[in-house]
PDB file of C-alpha atoms in Angstrom:
ATOM      1  CA  MET A   1     100.739 -24.623  24.590  1.00 97.00           C
ATOM      2  CA  ARG A   2      99.854 -27.390  27.025  1.00 98.00           C
ATOM      3  CA  ILE A   3      96.385 -28.888  26.633  1.00 98.00           C
ATOM      4  CA  ASP A   4      94.898 -31.088  29.349  1.00 98.00           C
ATOM      5  CA  LEU A   5      91.795 -33.111  28.556  1.00 98.00           C
ATOM      6  CA  VAL A   6      89.874 -34.425  31.558  1.00 98.00           C
ATOM      7  CA  THR A   7      87.708 -37.221  30.205  1.00 98.00           C
ATOM      8  CA  LEU A   8      86.337 -40.697  30.793  1.00 97.00           C
ATOM      9  CA  PHE A   9      87.129 -41.613  27.190  1.00 96.00           C
ATOM     10  CA  PRO A  10      90.654 -40.504  26.222  1.00 97.00           C
ATOM     11  CA  GLU A  11      90.654 -43.020  23.365  1.00 97.00           C
ATOM     12  CA  MET A  12      88.073 -40.877  21.545  1.00 96.00           C
ATOM     13  CA  PHE A  13      90.739 -38.294  20.742  1.00 97.00           C
ATOM     14  CA  ALA A  14      93.180 -40.649  19.030  1.00 95.00           C
ATOM     15  CA  GLY A  15      91.729 -40.349  15.526  1.00 94.00           C
ATOM     16  CA  VAL A  16      91.341 -36.567  15.508  1.00 94.00           C
ATOM     17  CA  PHE A  17      94.535 -35.622  17.320  1.00 96.00           C
ATOM     18  CA  GLY A  18      96.595 -38.417  15.785  1.00 95.00           C
ATOM     19  CA  THR A  19      96.381 -37.066  12.245  1.00 94.00           C
ATOM     20  CA  SER A  20      96.965 -33.959  10.166  1.00 93.00           C
ATOM     21  CA  ILE A  21      97.731 -30.536  11.657  1.00 93.00           C
ATOM     22  CA  ILE A  22      97.229 -31.392  15.335  1.00 96.00           C
ATOM     23  CA  LYS A  23      99.497 -34.434  15.070  1.00 95.00           C
ATOM     24  CA  ARG A  24     102.260 -32.430  13.386  1.00 95.00           C
ATOM     25  CA  ALA A  25     101.967 -29.628  15.948  1.00 95.00           C
ATOM     26  CA  ALA A  26     102.308 -32.168  18.776  1.00 95.00           C
ATOM     27  CA  GLU A  27     105.332 -33.792  17.098  1.00 95.00           C
ATOM     28  CA  ARG A  28     107.003 -30.376  16.786  1.00 93.00           C
ATOM     29  CA  GLY A  29     106.233 -29.560  20.412  1.00 94.00           C
ATOM     30  CA  THR A  30     103.995 -26.603  19.608  1.00 95.00           C
ATOM     31  CA  LEU A  31     101.177 -28.500  21.338  1.00 97.00           C
ATOM     32  CA  ASP A  32     101.705 -30.625  24.431  1.00 98.00           C
ATOM     33  CA  ILE A  33      98.550 -32.727  24.825  1.00 98.00           C
ATOM     34  CA  HIS A  34      97.795 -34.656  28.018  1.00 98.00           C
ATOM     35  CA  TYR A  35      94.858 -36.912  28.904  1.00 98.00           C
ATOM     36  CA  THR A  36      93.520 -37.452  32.414  1.00 98.00           C
ATOM     37  CA  ASN A  37      90.860 -40.093  32.989  1.00 98.00           C
ATOM     38  CA  PHE A  38      89.051 -38.899  36.079  1.00 98.00           C
ATOM     39  CA  ARG A  39      87.867 -42.445  36.794  1.00 97.00           C
ATOM     40  CA  ASP A  40      91.423 -42.980  38.033  1.00 98.00           C
ATOM     41  CA  TYR A  41      90.585 -40.578  40.867  1.00 98.00           C
ATOM     42  CA  ALA A  42      87.495 -42.430  42.088  1.00 97.00           C
ATOM     43  CA  THR A  43      88.048 -43.793  45.596  1.00 91.00           C
ATOM     44  CA  ASP A  44      85.412 -46.498  46.015  1.00 90.00           C
ATOM     45  CA  LYS A  45      85.901 -50.185  45.230  1.00 91.00           C
ATOM     46  CA  HIS A  46      84.114 -50.036  41.864  1.00 92.00           C
ATOM     47  CA  ARG A  47      85.591 -46.662  40.827  1.00 94.00           C
ATOM     48  CA  HIS A  48      82.241 -44.966  40.452  1.00 94.00           C
ATOM     49  CA  VAL A  49      82.296 -41.494  38.935  1.00 96.00           C
ATOM     50  CA  ASP A  50      78.525 -40.971  38.865  1.00 95.00           C
ATOM     51  CA  ASP A  51      75.484 -41.401  41.059  1.00 95.00           C
ATOM     52  CA  THR A  52      71.708 -40.975  40.925  1.00 93.00           C
ATOM     53  CA  PRO A  53      70.404 -37.387  40.986  1.00 92.00           C
ATOM     54  CA  CYS A  54      69.290 -35.960  44.303  1.00 93.00           C
ATOM     55  CA  GLY A  55      65.549 -35.358  44.187  1.00 92.00           C
ATOM     56  CA  GLY A  56      65.038 -38.148  41.667  1.00 89.00           C
ATOM     57  CA  GLY A  57      65.010 -38.158  37.884  1.00 88.00           C
ATOM     58  CA  ALA A  58      66.412 -40.044  34.936  1.00 87.00           C
ATOM     59  CA  GLY A  59      70.066 -40.756  34.251  1.00 88.00           C
ATOM     60  CA  MET A  60      73.203 -40.400  36.305  1.00 93.00           C
ATOM     61  CA  VAL A  61      75.097 -37.325  37.478  1.00 94.00           C
ATOM     62  CA  LEU A  62      78.882 -37.000  37.575  1.00 96.00           C
ATOM     63  CA  LYS A  63      80.170 -36.847  41.142  1.00 96.00           C
ATOM     64  CA  PRO A  64      82.290 -33.878  42.228  1.00 97.00           C
ATOM     65  CA  GLU A  65      85.035 -35.750  44.115  1.00 97.00           C
ATOM     66  CA  PRO A  66      86.833 -37.478  41.172  1.00 97.00           C
ATOM     67  CA  LEU A  67      86.695 -34.361  39.008  1.00 98.00           C
ATOM     68  CA  TYR A  68      88.000 -32.068  41.727  1.00 98.00           C
ATOM     69  CA  ALA A  69      90.818 -34.504  42.454  1.00 98.00           C
ATOM     70  CA  ALA A  70      91.746 -34.863  38.770  1.00 98.00           C
ATOM     71  CA  VAL A  71      91.743 -31.153  37.975  1.00 98.00           C
ATOM     72  CA  ARG A  72      93.579 -30.203  41.156  1.00 98.00           C
ATOM     73  CA  ASP A  73      96.223 -32.803  40.352  1.00 98.00           C
ATOM     74  CA  ILE A  74      96.729 -31.233  36.911  1.00 98.00           C
ATOM     75  CA  TRP A  75      97.037 -27.815  38.518  1.00 98.00           C
ATOM     76  CA  ALA A  76      99.549 -29.172  41.034  1.00 98.00           C
ATOM     77  CA  GLN A  77     101.658 -30.662  38.222  1.00 98.00           C
ATOM     78  CA  THR A  78     101.831 -27.321  36.382  1.00 98.00           C
ATOM     79  CA  PRO A  79     102.233 -24.583  39.037  1.00 98.00           C
ATOM     80  CA  SER A  80     104.376 -22.424  36.756  1.00 98.00           C
ATOM     81  CA  LEU A  81     101.455 -22.108  34.319  1.00 98.00           C
ATOM     82  CA  ALA A  82      98.904 -20.962  36.890  1.00 97.00           C
ATOM     83  CA  GLU A  83      98.910 -17.331  35.734  1.00 97.00           C
ATOM     84  CA  ARG A  84      98.486 -18.270  32.080  1.00 98.00           C
ATOM     85  CA  ARG A  85      95.987 -21.112  32.477  1.00 98.00           C
ATOM     86  CA  CYS A  86      92.320 -21.329  31.555  1.00 98.00           C
ATOM     87  CA  THR A  87      90.146 -24.152  32.866  1.00 98.00           C
ATOM     88  CA  ILE A  88      87.062 -24.765  30.733  1.00 98.00           C
ATOM     89  CA  ILE A  89      83.898 -26.753  31.290  1.00 97.00           C
ATOM     90  CA  PHE A  90      81.306 -27.454  28.610  1.00 95.00           C
ATOM     91  CA  ASP A  91      77.830 -26.274  29.492  1.00 92.00           C
ATOM     92  CA  PRO A  92      74.685 -25.392  27.462  1.00 88.00           C
ATOM     93  CA  ALA A  93      74.464 -22.150  29.450  1.00 89.00           C
ATOM     94  CA  GLY A  94      78.023 -21.163  28.549  1.00 93.00           C
ATOM     95  CA  GLU A  95      79.350 -18.633  26.059  1.00 96.00           C
ATOM     96  CA  VAL A  96      78.911 -19.843  22.499  1.00 96.00           C
ATOM     97  CA  PHE A  97      82.305 -20.746  21.088  1.00 97.00           C
ATOM     98  CA  THR A  98      83.488 -18.419  18.314  1.00 95.00           C
ATOM     99  CA  GLN A  99      86.619 -17.604  16.348  1.00 93.00           C
ATOM    100  CA  LYS A 100      87.142 -14.621  18.637  1.00 93.00           C
ATOM    101  CA  MET A 101      87.182 -16.966  21.622  1.00 97.00           C
ATOM    102  CA  ALA A 102      89.674 -19.252  19.865  1.00 97.00           C
ATOM    103  CA  LYS A 103      92.013 -16.263  19.512  1.00 95.00           C
ATOM    104  CA  GLU A 104      91.573 -15.448  23.200  1.00 97.00           C
ATOM    105  CA  LEU A 105      92.323 -19.020  24.279  1.00 98.00           C
ATOM    106  CA  ALA A 106      95.427 -19.118  22.071  1.00 97.00           C
ATOM    107  CA  ALA A 107      96.962 -16.452  24.315  1.00 97.00           C
ATOM    108  CA  TYR A 108      97.109 -18.894  27.251  1.00 98.00           C
ATOM    109  CA  GLU A 109      99.988 -21.276  27.933  1.00 98.00           C
ATOM    110  CA  GLN A 110      97.682 -23.996  29.250  1.00 98.00           C
ATOM    111  CA  ILE A 111      94.034 -24.854  28.754  1.00 98.00           C
ATOM    112  CA  VAL A 112      92.306 -27.542  30.802  1.00 98.00           C
ATOM    113  CA  LEU A 113      89.113 -28.900  29.236  1.00 98.00           C
ATOM    114  CA  ILE A 114      86.674 -30.814  31.455  1.00 98.00           C
ATOM    115  CA  CYS A 115      84.537 -33.206  29.413  1.00 97.00           C
ATOM    116  CA  GLY A 116      81.265 -34.310  30.968  1.00 93.00           C
ATOM    117  CA  HIS A 117      79.080 -37.294  30.218  1.00 87.00           C
ATOM    118  CA  TYR A 118      75.773 -38.894  31.226  1.00 79.00           C
ATOM    119  CA  GLU A 119      73.198 -36.366  32.537  1.00 76.00           C
ATOM    120  CA  GLY A 120      75.837 -33.793  33.369  1.00 88.00           C
ATOM    121  CA  PHE A 121      77.889 -32.567  36.313  1.00 93.00           C
ATOM    122  CA  ASP A 122      77.060 -32.113  39.942  1.00 95.00           C
ATOM    123  CA  ALA A 123      76.569 -28.341  39.977  1.00 94.00           C
ATOM    124  CA  ARG A 124      79.508 -27.864  42.358  1.00 96.00           C
ATOM    125  CA  VAL A 125      81.913 -28.988  39.624  1.00 96.00           C
ATOM    126  CA  TYR A 126      81.354 -25.714  37.760  1.00 96.00           C
ATOM    127  CA  ASP A 127      83.342 -23.884  40.429  1.00 96.00           C
ATOM    128  CA  LEU A 128      86.487 -25.476  38.978  1.00 98.00           C
ATOM    129  CA  ALA A 129      86.150 -23.603  35.689  1.00 98.00           C
ATOM    130  CA  ASP A 130      87.292 -20.163  34.600  1.00 98.00           C
ATOM    131  CA  ARG A 131      84.950 -20.289  31.610  1.00 97.00           C
ATOM    132  CA  ARG A 132      81.867 -22.194  30.570  1.00 97.00           C
ATOM    133  CA  ILE A 133      81.610 -22.857  26.847  1.00 97.00           C
ATOM    134  CA  SER A 134      78.830 -24.102  24.590  1.00 95.00           C
ATOM    135  CA  VAL A 135      79.401 -25.178  20.989  1.00 96.00           C
ATOM    136  CA  GLY A 136      75.767 -24.724  19.959  1.00 94.00           C
ATOM    137  CA  ASP A 137      72.125 -25.270  20.754  1.00 93.00           C
ATOM    138  CA  PHE A 138      72.065 -29.034  20.519  1.00 91.00           C
ATOM    139  CA  VAL A 139      72.745 -32.016  22.772  1.00 87.00           C
ATOM    140  CA  LEU A 140      75.767 -34.318  22.530  1.00 91.00           C
ATOM    141  CA  THR A 141      76.564 -37.481  24.447  1.00 90.00           C
ATOM    142  CA  GLY A 142      79.612 -35.952  26.092  1.00 94.00           C
ATOM    143  CA  GLY A 143      82.115 -33.116  26.099  1.00 96.00           C
ATOM    144  CA  GLU A 144      84.749 -34.892  24.027  1.00 97.00           C
ATOM    145  CA  ILE A 145      83.543 -33.661  20.628  1.00 96.00           C
ATOM    146  CA  PRO A 146      83.239 -30.040  21.837  1.00 97.00           C
ATOM    147  CA  ALA A 147      86.754 -30.352  23.261  1.00 98.00           C
ATOM    148  CA  MET A 148      88.032 -31.500  19.866  1.00 98.00           C
ATOM    149  CA  LEU A 149      86.423 -28.472  18.230  1.00 97.00           C
ATOM    150  CA  VAL A 150      87.918 -26.045  20.742  1.00 98.00           C
ATOM    151  CA  VAL A 151      91.408 -27.549  20.546  1.00 98.00           C
ATOM    152  CA  ASP A 152      91.409 -27.620  16.743  1.00 96.00           C
ATOM    153  CA  ALA A 153      90.164 -24.040  16.343  1.00 96.00           C
ATOM    154  CA  THR A 154      92.481 -22.700  19.053  1.00 97.00           C
ATOM    155  CA  ALA A 155      95.543 -24.556  17.793  1.00 96.00           C
ATOM    156  CA  ARG A 156      95.152 -22.929  14.367  1.00 94.00           C
ATOM    157  CA  MET A 157      95.729 -19.545  16.024  1.00 93.00           C
ATOM    158  CA  LEU A 158      99.149 -20.566  17.384  1.00 94.00           C
ATOM    159  CA  PRO A 159     102.273 -19.572  15.442  1.00 91.00           C
ATOM    160  CA  GLY A 160     103.859 -22.559  13.762  1.00 85.00           C
ATOM    161  CA  VAL A 161     100.837 -24.861  13.852  1.00 91.00           C
ATOM    162  CA  LEU A 162      99.770 -24.260  10.258  1.00 83.00           C
ATOM    163  CA  GLY A 163     102.246 -24.859   7.492  1.00 62.00           C
ATOM    164  CA  ASP A 164     101.782 -21.243   6.400  1.00 60.00           C
ATOM    165  CA  ASP A 165     101.131 -18.654   9.116  1.00 61.00           C
ATOM    166  CA  THR A 166      99.290 -16.510   6.567  1.00 59.00           C
ATOM    167  CA  SER A 167      96.593 -19.196   6.239  1.00 58.00           C
ATOM    168  CA  ALA A 168      94.657 -18.489   9.426  1.00 57.00           C
ATOM    169  CA  PRO A 169      93.875 -14.822   8.620  1.00 61.00           C
ATOM    170  CA  THR A 170      92.129 -15.977   5.431  1.00 56.00           C
ATOM    171  CA  ASP A 171      89.811 -18.350   7.317  1.00 58.00           C
ATOM    172  CA  SER A 172      86.133 -17.574   7.661  1.00 54.00           C
ATOM    173  CA  PHE A 173      85.363 -15.714  10.903  1.00 57.00           C
ATOM    174  CA  PHE A 174      89.020 -14.801  11.555  1.00 61.00           C
ATOM    175  CA  ASP A 175      88.053 -11.131  11.220  1.00 77.00           C
ATOM    176  CA  VAL A 176      84.314 -11.883  11.692  1.00 84.00           C
ATOM    177  CA  LEU A 177      83.586 -11.991   7.950  1.00 90.00           C
ATOM    178  CA  LEU A 178      83.085 -15.169   5.940  1.00 90.00           C
ATOM    179  CA  GLY A 179      85.973 -16.222   3.740  1.00 88.00           C
ATOM    180  CA  TYR A 180      86.252 -15.512   0.037  1.00 91.00           C
ATOM    181  CA  PRO A 181      85.830 -18.283  -2.587  1.00 91.00           C
ATOM    182  CA  GLN A 182      88.976 -20.201  -3.499  1.00 92.00           C
ATOM    183  CA  TYR A 183      89.967 -21.707  -6.855  1.00 93.00           C
ATOM    184  CA  THR A 184      92.716 -23.945  -8.215  1.00 92.00           C
ATOM    185  CA  ARG A 185      93.512 -25.644 -11.506  1.00 92.00           C
ATOM    186  CA  PRO A 186      92.065 -26.434 -14.024  1.00 95.00           C
ATOM    187  CA  ARG A 187      91.340 -22.929 -15.300  1.00 95.00           C
ATOM    188  CA  LYS A 188      87.970 -24.124 -16.568  1.00 95.00           C
ATOM    189  CA  PHE A 189      85.884 -27.001 -15.207  1.00 94.00           C
ATOM    190  CA  GLU A 190      82.575 -28.029 -16.790  1.00 95.00           C
ATOM    191  CA  GLY A 191      82.280 -24.609 -18.379  1.00 95.00           C
ATOM    192  CA  LYS A 192      82.986 -22.747 -15.123  1.00 95.00           C
ATOM    193  CA  PRO A 193      86.180 -20.640 -15.322  1.00 95.00           C
ATOM    194  CA  VAL A 194      88.450 -19.348 -12.593  1.00 95.00           C
ATOM    195  CA  PRO A 195      87.808 -15.576 -12.240  1.00 96.00           C
ATOM    196  CA  GLU A 196      90.266 -13.746 -14.489  1.00 96.00           C
ATOM    197  CA  VAL A 197      91.414 -11.412 -11.714  1.00 96.00           C
ATOM    198  CA  LEU A 198      92.970 -14.368  -9.881  1.00 96.00           C
ATOM    199  CA  LEU A 199      95.104 -15.148 -12.926  1.00 95.00           C
ATOM    200  CA  SER A 200      96.126 -11.549 -13.551  1.00 96.00           C
ATOM    201  CA  GLY A 201      99.160 -11.429 -11.272  1.00 95.00           C
ATOM    202  CA  ASN A 202      97.951  -8.045  -9.984  1.00 97.00           C
ATOM    203  CA  HIS A 203      98.172  -8.609  -6.234  1.00 96.00           C
ATOM    204  CA  ALA A 204      96.399  -5.385  -5.327  1.00 96.00           C
ATOM    205  CA  GLU A 205      93.434  -6.256  -7.538  1.00 96.00           C
ATOM    206  CA  ILE A 206      93.364  -9.813  -6.223  1.00 96.00           C
ATOM    207  CA  ALA A 207      93.334  -8.544  -2.624  1.00 95.00           C
ATOM    208  CA  ARG A 208      90.509  -6.123  -3.440  1.00 96.00           C
ATOM    209  CA  TRP A 209      88.477  -8.840  -5.188  1.00 96.00           C
ATOM    210  CA  ARG A 210      88.918 -11.211  -2.270  1.00 95.00           C
ATOM    211  CA  ARG A 211      87.858  -8.576   0.233  1.00 95.00           C
ATOM    212  CA  GLU A 212      84.773  -7.736  -1.812  1.00 96.00           C
ATOM    213  CA  GLN A 213      83.857 -11.416  -2.181  1.00 95.00           C
ATOM    214  CA  SER A 214      84.229 -11.877   1.571  1.00 94.00           C
ATOM    215  CA  LEU A 215      81.928  -8.925   2.197  1.00 95.00           C
ATOM    216  CA  LEU A 216      79.468 -10.188  -0.390  1.00 95.00           C
ATOM    217  CA  ALA A 217      79.348 -13.700   1.063  1.00 93.00           C
ATOM    218  CA  THR A 218      78.783 -12.306   4.553  1.00 93.00           C
ATOM    219  CA  MET A 219      76.056  -9.947   3.365  1.00 95.00           C
ATOM    220  CA  ARG A 220      74.242 -12.766   1.561  1.00 94.00           C
ATOM    221  CA  HIS A 221      74.617 -15.593   4.059  1.00 94.00           C
ATOM    222  CA  ARG A 222      75.405 -14.129   7.500  1.00 92.00           C
ATOM    223  CA  PRO A 223      74.379 -10.449   7.457  1.00 94.00           C
ATOM    224  CA  GLU A 224      74.167 -10.354  11.261  1.00 94.00           C
ATOM    225  CA  LEU A 225      77.989 -10.537  11.340  1.00 90.00           C
ATOM    226  CA  LEU A 226      78.549  -7.278   9.456  1.00 94.00           C
ATOM    227  CA  PRO A 227      77.908  -4.913  12.406  1.00 94.00           C
ATOM    228  CA  MET A 228      80.650  -6.755  14.341  1.00 91.00           C
ATOM    229  CA  ALA A 229      83.261  -6.451  11.583  1.00 92.00           C
ATOM    230  CA  LYS A 230      85.838  -3.687  11.270  1.00 92.00           C
ATOM    231  CA  LEU A 231      84.778  -2.137   7.977  1.00 95.00           C
ATOM    232  CA  THR A 232      86.632   0.529   6.044  1.00 95.00           C
ATOM    233  CA  CYS A 233      84.999   3.337   4.087  1.00 97.00           C
ATOM    234  CA  GLU A 234      85.666   1.335   0.922  1.00 96.00           C
ATOM    235  CA  ASP A 235      83.946  -1.688   2.458  1.00 96.00           C
ATOM    236  CA  LEU A 236      80.893   0.365   3.346  1.00 96.00           C
ATOM    237  CA  MET A 237      80.726   1.886  -0.128  1.00 96.00           C
ATOM    238  CA  PHE A 238      80.920  -1.557  -1.719  1.00 96.00           C
ATOM    239  CA  LEU A 239      78.152  -2.914   0.520  1.00 96.00           C
ATOM    240  CA  ALA A 240      75.960   0.107  -0.211  1.00 95.00           C
ATOM    241  CA  LYS A 241      76.323  -0.526  -3.947  1.00 94.00           C
ATOM    242  CA  GLN A 242      75.337  -4.164  -3.478  1.00 93.00           C
ATOM    243  CA  GLU A 243      72.275  -3.176  -1.478  1.00 89.00           C
ATOM    244  CA  ASN A 244      71.271  -0.689  -4.207  1.00 87.00           C
ATOM    245  CA  LYS A 245      71.546  -3.454  -6.795  1.00 83.00           C
ATOM    246  CA  VAL A 246      69.154  -5.589  -4.783  1.00 71.00           C
ATOM    247  CA  LEU A 247      66.719  -2.683  -4.481  1.00 64.00           C
TER     248      LEU A 247
END
């Protein structure tokens, strides 16, 4: 997958993308990450990318011309990817980013992420995007941190990015539900033992325990997710028993 980051601060990505899973995926060629500083596309003497808001108000607004030029240049460089490309802009009014969306984005061959700054974009910039995404109901200084979140979550869905391709399906939210609790050695720590079922070697029982723990965690901490999950008859029976215990 090719990832294009349109940003005023490409250096912000070095620490996150220069280590761990993303770094290894880039070294293997599974991810092809490119940075475009849209200040390079400013045409005036001082390379301005922002201006005062029309109608007055605080702060500065990102101008449309440099962003249009930068994104169109990326598109022109990658014409063969046009049919499998998604251009994204970060916006408080956008769809809230979820694991489901990460799976959807992983199906593309190229994603272009436009990172804003200052008081936001000139409204005409939004016409560049296929999708508007929000990472939550809070304010950040720019779109770089949301872009890091989207790239990291999406990359995990790509074959070959994780060391073990069976890891992603066990993540929280992969199938809507929260993940099950994990344990490792020692078998007992400060009087707290590893559940015996995990040491039994019975893979069917371990799988059942993990599924039940995932359901239980979701019911206790994020019950609003349960209606969105694909639940079996066994799942529903287990949840009903847990609800009866509470009653």
